[in-house]
Coordinates of C-alpha atoms in Angstrom, one line a residue:
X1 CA 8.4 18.3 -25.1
X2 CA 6.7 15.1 -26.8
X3 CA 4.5 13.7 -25.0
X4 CA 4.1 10.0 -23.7
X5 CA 2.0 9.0 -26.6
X6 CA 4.4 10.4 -28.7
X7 CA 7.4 8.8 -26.8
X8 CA 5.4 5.7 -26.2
X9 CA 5.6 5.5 -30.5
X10 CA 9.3 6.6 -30.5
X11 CA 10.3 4.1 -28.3
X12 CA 8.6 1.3 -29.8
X13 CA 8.8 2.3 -33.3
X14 CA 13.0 2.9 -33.0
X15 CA 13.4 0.7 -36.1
X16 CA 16.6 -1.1 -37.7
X17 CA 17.6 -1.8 -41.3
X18 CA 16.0 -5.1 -42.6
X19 CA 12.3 -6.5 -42.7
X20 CA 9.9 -4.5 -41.5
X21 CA 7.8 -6.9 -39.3
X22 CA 10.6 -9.5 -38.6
X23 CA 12.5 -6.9 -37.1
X24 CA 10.4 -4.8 -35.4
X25 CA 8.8 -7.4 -33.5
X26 CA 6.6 -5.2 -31.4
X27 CA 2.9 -4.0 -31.5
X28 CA 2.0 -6.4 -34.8
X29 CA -2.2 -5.2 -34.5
X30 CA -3.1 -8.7 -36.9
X31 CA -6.5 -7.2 -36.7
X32 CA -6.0 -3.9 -37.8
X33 CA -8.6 -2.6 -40.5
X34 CA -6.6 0.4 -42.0
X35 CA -8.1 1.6 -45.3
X36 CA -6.5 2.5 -48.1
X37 CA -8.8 5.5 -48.0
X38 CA -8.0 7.0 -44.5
X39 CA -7.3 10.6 -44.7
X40 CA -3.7 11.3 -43.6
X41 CA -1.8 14.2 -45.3
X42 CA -0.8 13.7 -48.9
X43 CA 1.7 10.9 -49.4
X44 CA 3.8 12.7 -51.5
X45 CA 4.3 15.9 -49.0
X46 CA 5.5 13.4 -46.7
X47 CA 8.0 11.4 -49.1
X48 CA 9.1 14.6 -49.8
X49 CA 11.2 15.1 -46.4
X50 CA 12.2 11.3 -46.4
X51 CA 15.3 9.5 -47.8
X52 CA 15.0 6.5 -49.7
X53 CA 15.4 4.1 -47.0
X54 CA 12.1 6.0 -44.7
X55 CA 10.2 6.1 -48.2
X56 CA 9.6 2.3 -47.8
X57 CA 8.7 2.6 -44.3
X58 CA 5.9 4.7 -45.3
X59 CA 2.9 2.6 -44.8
X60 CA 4.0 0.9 -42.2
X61 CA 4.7 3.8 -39.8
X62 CA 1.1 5.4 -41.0
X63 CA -0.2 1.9 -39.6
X64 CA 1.6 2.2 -36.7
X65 CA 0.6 5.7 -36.0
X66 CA -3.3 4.7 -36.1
X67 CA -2.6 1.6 -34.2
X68 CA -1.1 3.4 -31.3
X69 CA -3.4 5.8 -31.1
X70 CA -6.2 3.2 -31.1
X71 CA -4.5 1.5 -28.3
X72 CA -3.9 4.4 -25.9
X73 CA -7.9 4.7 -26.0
X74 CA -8.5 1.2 -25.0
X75 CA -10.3 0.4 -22.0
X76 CA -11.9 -2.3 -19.8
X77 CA -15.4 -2.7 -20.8
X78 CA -16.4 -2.1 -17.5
X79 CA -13.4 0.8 -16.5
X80 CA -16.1 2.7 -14.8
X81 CA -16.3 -0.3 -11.4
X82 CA -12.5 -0.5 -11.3
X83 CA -13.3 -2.8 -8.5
X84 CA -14.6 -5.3 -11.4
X85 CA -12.1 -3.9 -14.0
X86 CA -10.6 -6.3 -16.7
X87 CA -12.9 -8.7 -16.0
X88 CA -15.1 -7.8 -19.2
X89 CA -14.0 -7.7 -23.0
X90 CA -12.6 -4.5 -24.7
X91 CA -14.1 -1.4 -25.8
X92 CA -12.8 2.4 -26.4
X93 CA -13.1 5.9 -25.5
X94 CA -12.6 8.9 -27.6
X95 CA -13.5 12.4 -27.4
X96 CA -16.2 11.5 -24.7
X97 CA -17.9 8.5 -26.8
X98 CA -17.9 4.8 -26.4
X99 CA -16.9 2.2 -29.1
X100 CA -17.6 -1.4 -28.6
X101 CA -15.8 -2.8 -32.1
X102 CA -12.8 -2.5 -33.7
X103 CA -14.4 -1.3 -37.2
X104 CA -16.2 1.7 -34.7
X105 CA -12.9 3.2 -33.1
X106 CA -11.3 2.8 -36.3
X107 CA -13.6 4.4 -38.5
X108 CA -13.6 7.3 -35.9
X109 CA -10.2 8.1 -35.6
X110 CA -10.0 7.5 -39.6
X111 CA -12.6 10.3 -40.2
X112 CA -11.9 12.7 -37.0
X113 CA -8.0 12.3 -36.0
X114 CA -6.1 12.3 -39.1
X115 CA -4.3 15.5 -38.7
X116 CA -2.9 13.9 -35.7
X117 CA -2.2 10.5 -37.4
X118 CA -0.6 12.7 -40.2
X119 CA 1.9 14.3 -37.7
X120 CA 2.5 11.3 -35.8
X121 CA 3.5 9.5 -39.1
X122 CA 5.5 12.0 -40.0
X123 CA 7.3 12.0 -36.7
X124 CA 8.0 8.2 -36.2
X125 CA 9.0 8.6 -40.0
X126 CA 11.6 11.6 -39.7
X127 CA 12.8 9.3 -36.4
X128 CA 13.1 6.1 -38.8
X129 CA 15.3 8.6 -41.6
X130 CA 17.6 9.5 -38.2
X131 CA 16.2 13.3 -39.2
X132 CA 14.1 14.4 -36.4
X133 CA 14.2 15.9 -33.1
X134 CA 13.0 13.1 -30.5
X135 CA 13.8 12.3 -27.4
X136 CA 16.0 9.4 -26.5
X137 CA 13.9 6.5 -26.5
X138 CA 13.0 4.4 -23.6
X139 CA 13.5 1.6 -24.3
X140 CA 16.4 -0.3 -27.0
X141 CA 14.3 -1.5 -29.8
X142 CA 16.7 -4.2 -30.3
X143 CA 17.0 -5.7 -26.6
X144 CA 13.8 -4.8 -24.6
X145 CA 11.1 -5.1 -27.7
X146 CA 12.2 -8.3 -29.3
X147 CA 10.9 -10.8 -26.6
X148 CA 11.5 -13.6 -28.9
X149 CA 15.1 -12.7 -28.9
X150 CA 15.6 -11.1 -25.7
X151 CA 13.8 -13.4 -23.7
X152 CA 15.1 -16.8 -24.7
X153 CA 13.3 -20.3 -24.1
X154 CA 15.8 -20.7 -21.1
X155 CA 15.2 -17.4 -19.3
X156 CA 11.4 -17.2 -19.3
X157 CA 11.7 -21.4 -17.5
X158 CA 14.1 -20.2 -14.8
X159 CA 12.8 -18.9 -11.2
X160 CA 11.0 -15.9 -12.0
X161 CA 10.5 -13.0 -9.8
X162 CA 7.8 -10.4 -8.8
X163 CA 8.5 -6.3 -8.9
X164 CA 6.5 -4.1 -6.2
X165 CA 7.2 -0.4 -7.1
X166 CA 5.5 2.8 -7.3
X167 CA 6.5 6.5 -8.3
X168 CA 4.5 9.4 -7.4
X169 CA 5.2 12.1 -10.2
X170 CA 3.1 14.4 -12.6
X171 CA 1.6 12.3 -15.6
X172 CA 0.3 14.5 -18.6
X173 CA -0.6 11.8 -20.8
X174 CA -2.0 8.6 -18.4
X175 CA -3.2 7.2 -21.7
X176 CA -0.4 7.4 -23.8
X177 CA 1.4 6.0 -20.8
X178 CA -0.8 3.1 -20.2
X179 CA -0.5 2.1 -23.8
X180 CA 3.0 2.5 -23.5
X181 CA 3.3 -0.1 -20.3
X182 CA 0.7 -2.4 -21.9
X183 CA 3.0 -2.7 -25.0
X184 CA 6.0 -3.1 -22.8
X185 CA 4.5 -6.2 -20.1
X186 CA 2.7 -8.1 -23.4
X187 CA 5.8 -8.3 -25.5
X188 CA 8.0 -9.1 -21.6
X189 CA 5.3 -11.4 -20.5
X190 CA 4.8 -9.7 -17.6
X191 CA 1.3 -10.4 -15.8
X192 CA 0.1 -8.5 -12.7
X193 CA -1.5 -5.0 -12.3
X194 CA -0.2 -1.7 -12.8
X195 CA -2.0 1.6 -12.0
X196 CA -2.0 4.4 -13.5
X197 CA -3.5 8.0 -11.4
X198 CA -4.6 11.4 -13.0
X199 CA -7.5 12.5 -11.1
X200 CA -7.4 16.0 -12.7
X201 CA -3.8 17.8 -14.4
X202 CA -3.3 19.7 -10.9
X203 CA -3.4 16.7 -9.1
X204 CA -2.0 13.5 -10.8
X205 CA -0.5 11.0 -8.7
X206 CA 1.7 8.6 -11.3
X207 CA 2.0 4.7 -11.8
X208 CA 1.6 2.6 -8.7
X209 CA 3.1 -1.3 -10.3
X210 CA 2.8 -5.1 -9.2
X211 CA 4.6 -7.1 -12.0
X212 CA 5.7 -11.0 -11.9
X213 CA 7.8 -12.4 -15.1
X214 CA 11.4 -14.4 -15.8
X215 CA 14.4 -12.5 -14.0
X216 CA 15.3 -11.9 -17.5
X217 CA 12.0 -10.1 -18.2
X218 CA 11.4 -8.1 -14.9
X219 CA 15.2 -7.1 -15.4
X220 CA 14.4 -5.6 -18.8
X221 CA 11.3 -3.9 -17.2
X222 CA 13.0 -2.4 -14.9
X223 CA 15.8 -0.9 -17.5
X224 CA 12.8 0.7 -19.7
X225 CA 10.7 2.0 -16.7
X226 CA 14.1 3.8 -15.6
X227 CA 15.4 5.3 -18.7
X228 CA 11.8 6.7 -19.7
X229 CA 11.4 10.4 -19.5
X230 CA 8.7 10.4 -17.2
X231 CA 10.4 8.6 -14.2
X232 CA 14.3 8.6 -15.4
X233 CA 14.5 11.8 -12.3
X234 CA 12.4 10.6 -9.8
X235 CA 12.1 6.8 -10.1
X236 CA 15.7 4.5 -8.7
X237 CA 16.6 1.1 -8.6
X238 CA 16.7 0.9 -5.5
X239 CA 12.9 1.6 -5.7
X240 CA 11.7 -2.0 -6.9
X241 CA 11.0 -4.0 -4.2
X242 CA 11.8 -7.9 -5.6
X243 CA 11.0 -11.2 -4.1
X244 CA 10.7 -14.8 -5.6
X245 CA 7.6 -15.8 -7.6
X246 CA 7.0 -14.9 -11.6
X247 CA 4.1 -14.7 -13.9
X248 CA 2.2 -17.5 -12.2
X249 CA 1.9 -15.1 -9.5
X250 CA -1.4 -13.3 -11.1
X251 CA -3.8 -14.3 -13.5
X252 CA -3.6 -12.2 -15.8
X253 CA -2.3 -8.4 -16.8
X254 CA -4.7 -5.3 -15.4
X255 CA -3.5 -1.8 -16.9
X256 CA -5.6 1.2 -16.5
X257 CA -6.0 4.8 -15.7
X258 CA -7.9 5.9 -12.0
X259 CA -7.9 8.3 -10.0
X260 CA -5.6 7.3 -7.5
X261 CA -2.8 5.4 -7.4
X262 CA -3.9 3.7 -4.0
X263 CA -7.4 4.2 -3.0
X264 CA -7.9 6.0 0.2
X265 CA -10.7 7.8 -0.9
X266 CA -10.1 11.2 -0.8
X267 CA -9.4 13.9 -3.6
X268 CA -5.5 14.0 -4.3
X269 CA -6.2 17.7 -4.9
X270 CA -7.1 17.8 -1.0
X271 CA -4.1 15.3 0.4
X272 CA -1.5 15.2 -1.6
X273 CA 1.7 13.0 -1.6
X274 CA 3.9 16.0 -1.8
X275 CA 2.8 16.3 1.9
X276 CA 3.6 13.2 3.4
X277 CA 5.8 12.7 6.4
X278 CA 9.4 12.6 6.6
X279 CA 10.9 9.1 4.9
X280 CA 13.1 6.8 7.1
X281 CA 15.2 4.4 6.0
X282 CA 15.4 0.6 6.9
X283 CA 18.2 1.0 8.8
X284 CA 16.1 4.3 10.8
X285 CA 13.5 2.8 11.1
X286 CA 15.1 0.0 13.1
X287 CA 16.6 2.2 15.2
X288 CA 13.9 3.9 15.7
X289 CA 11.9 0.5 16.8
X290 CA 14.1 -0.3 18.8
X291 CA 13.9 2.7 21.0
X292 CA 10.6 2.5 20.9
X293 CA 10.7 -0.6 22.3
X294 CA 13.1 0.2 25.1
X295 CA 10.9 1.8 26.8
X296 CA 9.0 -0.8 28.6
X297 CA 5.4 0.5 28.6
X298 CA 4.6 1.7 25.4
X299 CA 1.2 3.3 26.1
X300 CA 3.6 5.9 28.3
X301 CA 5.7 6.5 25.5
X302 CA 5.6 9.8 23.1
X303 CA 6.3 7.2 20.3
X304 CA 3.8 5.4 18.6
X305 CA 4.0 2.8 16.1
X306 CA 1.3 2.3 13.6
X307 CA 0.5 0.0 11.1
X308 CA -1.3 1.3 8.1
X309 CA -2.2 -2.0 6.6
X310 CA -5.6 -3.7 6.6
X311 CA -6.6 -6.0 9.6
X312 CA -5.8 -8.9 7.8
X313 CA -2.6 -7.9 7.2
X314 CA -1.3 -7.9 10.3
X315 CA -2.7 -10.6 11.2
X316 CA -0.2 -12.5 10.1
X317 CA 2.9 -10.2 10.6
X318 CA 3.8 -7.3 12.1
X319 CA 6.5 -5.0 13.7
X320 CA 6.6 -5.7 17.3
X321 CA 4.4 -3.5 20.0
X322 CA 2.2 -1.7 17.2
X323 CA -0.9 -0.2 17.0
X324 CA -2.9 -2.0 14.2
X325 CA -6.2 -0.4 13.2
X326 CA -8.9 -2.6 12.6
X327 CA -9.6 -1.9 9.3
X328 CA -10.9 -4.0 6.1
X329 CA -9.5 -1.6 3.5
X330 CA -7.4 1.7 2.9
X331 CA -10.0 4.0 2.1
X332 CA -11.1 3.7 5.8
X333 CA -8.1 4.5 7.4
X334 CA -8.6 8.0 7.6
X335 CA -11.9 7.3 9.3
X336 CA -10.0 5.7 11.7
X337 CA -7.8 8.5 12.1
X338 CA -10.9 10.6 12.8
X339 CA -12.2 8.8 15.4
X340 CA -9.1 7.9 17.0
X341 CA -7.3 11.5 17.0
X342 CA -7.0 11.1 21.0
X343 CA -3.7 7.9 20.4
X344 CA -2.2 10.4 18.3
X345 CA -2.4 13.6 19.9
X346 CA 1.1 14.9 21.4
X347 CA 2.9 11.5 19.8
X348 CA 5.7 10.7 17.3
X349 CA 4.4 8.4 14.8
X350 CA 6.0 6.2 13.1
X351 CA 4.2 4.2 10.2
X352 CA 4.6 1.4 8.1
X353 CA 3.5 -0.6 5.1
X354 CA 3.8 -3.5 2.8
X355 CA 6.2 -1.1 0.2
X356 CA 5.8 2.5 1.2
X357 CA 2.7 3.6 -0.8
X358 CA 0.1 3.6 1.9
X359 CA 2.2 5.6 3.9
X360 CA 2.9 8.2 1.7
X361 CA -0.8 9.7 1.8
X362 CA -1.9 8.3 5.0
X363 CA 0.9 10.1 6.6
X364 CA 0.1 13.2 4.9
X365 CA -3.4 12.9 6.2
X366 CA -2.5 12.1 9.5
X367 CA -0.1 15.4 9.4
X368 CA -3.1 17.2 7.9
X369 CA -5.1 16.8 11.6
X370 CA -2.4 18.9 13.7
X371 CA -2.2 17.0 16.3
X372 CA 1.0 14.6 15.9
X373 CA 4.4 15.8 16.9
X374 CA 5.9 14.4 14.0
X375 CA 5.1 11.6 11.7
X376 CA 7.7 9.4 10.3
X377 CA 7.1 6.5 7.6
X378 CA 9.4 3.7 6.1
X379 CA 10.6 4.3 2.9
X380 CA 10.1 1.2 1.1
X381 CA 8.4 -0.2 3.6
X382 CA 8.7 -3.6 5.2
X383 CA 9.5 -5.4 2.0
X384 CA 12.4 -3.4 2.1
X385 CA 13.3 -4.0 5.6
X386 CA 13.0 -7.4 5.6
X387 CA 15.9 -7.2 2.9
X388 CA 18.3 -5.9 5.6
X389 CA 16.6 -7.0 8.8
X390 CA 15.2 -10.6 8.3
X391 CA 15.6 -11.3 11.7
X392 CA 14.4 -7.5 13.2
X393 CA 11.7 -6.2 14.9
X394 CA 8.8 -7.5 11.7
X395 CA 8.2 -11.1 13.2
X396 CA 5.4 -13.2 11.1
X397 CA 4.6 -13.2 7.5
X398 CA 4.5 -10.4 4.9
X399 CA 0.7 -10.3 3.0
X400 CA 0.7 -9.5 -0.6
X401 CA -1.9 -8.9 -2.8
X402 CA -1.1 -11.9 -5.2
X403 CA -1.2 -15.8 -5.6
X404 CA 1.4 -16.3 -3.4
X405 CA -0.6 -14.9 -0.7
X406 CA 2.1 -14.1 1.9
X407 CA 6.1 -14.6 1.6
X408 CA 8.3 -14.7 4.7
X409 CA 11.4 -14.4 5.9
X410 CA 11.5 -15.5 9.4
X411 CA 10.1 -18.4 10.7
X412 CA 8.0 -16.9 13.1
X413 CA 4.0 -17.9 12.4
X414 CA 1.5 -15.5 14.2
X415 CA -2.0 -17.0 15.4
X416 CA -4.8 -15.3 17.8
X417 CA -7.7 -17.1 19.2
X418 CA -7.6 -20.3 16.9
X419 CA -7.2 -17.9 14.0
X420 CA -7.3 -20.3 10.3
X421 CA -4.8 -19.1 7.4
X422 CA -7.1 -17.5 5.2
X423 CA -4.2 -18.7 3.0
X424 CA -5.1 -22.5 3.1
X425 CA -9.0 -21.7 2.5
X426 CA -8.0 -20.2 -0.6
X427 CA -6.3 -22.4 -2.0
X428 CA -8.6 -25.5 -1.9
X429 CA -11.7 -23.1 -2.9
X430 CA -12.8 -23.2 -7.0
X431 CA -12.1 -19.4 -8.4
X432 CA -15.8 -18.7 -8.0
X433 CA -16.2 -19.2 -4.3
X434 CA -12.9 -17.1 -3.5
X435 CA -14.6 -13.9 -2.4
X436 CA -16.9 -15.8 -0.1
X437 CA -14.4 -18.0 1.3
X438 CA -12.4 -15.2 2.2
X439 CA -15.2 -13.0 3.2
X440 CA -15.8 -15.5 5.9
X441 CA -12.6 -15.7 6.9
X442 CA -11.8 -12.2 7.5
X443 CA -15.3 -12.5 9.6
X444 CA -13.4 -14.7 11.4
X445 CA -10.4 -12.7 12.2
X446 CA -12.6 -9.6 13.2
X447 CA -14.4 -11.2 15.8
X448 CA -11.1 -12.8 17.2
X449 CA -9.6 -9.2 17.3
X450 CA -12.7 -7.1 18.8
X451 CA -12.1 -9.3 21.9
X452 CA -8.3 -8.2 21.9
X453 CA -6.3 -5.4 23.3
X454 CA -4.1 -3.5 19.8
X455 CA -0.9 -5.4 19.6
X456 CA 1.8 -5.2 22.4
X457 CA 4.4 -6.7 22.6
X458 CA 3.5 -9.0 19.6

């Protein structure tokens, strides 16, 4: 079975008749440095097994090959904070050393990878002769790759719109696919951040995704990311979570490899997605509410409802009679659980989230204590809810992690104790002060909530 390097080249490199770079019109590395002297296997053993046609292909695939491969090595200068990630310039990592210049990675991979330059030349090659024995590529070289076709003038103008989605699946090559998804959102013009887990081979987590682009764009996305390999069994439509924004939406495009798809903190190899709780849908999970919710005091009830987002979260929005745990980040939520084991004991949890990810861990962690009767998250969490409940049991605004800041889609506008829209601050802060503006806001907010009761009846 190829692996996602390797399909990450098939799919990009599917090439039609005609002129090499005007039709590929992917990947064009301007500032590649490939010598003439760069030991692949002999030329001629190579034509051999080629038609005509591939022949003249030759050098470009070998290009292509090394360009790849130099790609799926790339990392943020300063990978190791990924707090601080992508803030830096380039550099690369190959067989445990660091390369800070183009000409450094180059001439390594030149010198110590060309057997596996020579095989991956031959295979995009053999592909390019319709000879070899490759997988179905991901993506259609002539729609998806071709941005300046694909993605007319028109279509990257119109209202745009944002893609929340996240698959949890075994990932043998995390950098072949991160080179693959960097090619893919730079030639879509796609910003936003996608994430990328293997924490070890036992326990990788998969791609966690946030990306904002043209309708046209995130449409195409979408149609690559579901006919990959990796994700075509385990990743559906109805998965995305969309809503209205675009590119604008995020400053730039973050790709990389860590070792969790959402940090909580805790090894993957000791809490594991594979066991979270049971999945409810929208529709469920309603129902389930609105039981809840029927029964007048819910402190009494052997329901409770739990909100696994940060403080500032629900601020702003929540589902109605929740427990909220006053937390600042994810990765101390199971703290909380910890010290809080006594609201849980005996109970049937149900949890929530912005799109399902949080839950899918937390609720495995929160099984892991014992001491629930059963623990019951929202599969695709309140973003997907809103899309068949606008007017249910979520009353405020929906926080997301981008420029937009919240969305909503009630009216409803949740304040405590003279609480100020973090939101506005924002906004009319320079770039540089944004951490400490909202730093003191969420001060704010926790010192209006430690003199609160959790939510009630909201």
């Amino acid at each position: 079975m190829p692996s996602c390097c390797d399909i990450a080249m098939t799919s990009i490199l599917s090439l039609p008749d005609g002129d090499d770079e005007a039709e590929l019109g992917i990947l064009t590395f301007a500032d590649l440095e490939l010598k003439e002297h760069v030991p692949f296997p002999a030329k001629n053993h190579l034509k051999a097994e080629l038609d005509a046609h591939a022949r003249k292909k030759y050098v470009y695939a070998k290009k292509k090959a090394f360009a790849l491969f130099v790609k799926a090595k790339e990392v943020a200068a300063d990978a190791c904070c990924p707090v601080s990630a992508c803030q830096g310039a380039l550099s690369w990592k190959c067989c445990q050393q660091s390369f800070k210049d183009l000409t450094s990675i180059h001439r390594h991979v030149a010198t110590q990878h060309s057997g596996e330059m020579g095989q991956q030349t031959c295979m995009i090659l053999k592909q390019m002769a319709g000879n070899g024995n490759i997988t179905t590529p991901p993506l259609s070289g002539n729609e998806i790759l071709r941005p300046s076709k694909a993605l007319g003038q028109d279509q990257e103008i119109e209202a745009g719109q944002v893609l929340l989605y996240y698959c949890y699946c075994e990932v043998a090559d995390p950098e072949g696919l991160c080179a693959w998804q960097k090619a893919l959102c730079q030639h879509l013009r796609l910003t936003g951040k996608v994430s990328i887990a293997a924490f070890c081979p036992q326990a990788s987590e998969g791609i966690n995704g946030t990306v904002g682009g043209s309708k046209a764009a995130t449409g195409l996305y979408m149609n690559a990311m579901l006919s990959h390999p990796l994700f075509k069994r385990t990743l559906r439509r109805d998965d995305f979570k969309t809503s209205k924004g675009g590119a604008h939406c995020f400053p730039d495009l973050r790709i990389g490899v860590f070792e969790e798809i959402v940090p909580m903190g805790i090894n993957p190899n000791e809490v594991s997605y594979k066991e979270s709780g049971i999945h409810l849908t929208p529709k469920e999970f309603h129902v389930e509410v609105e039981k809840y919710l029927s029964q007048g005091n819910n402190a009494q009830a052997d329901t409770l409802l739990l909100d696994c987002r940060n403080f500032y979260e629900s601020k702003i929005g929540h589902f109605q009679g929740c427990l909220a745990p006053d937390i600042r980040k994810f990765s101390y939520f199971p703290t909380y659980v910890d010290e809080n084991l006594h609201l849980f004991r005996g109970k049937r949890v149900l949890m929530y989230c912005t799109g399902g990810i949080r839950c899918e861990r937390g609720s495995a962690y929160l099984m892991s204590k014992g001491v629930c009767k059963g623990v019951y998250h929202l599969k695709g969490g309140i973003h997907k809810y809103l899309e068949e409940f606008p007017d249910g049991f979520y009353r405020g605004k929906l926080f997301v992690f981008d420029e937009r800041y919240s969305i909503s889609s009630n009216g409803d506008v949740i304040s405590v104790n003279g609480y100020v829209s973090w939101r506005a601050t924002l906004r009319k802060e320079p770039n540089g002060r944004k951490c400490r503006c909202l730093w003191q806001e969420l001060l704010m907010a926790e010192t209006a909530r430690r003199s609160l009761p959790i939510f009630g009846s909201g």
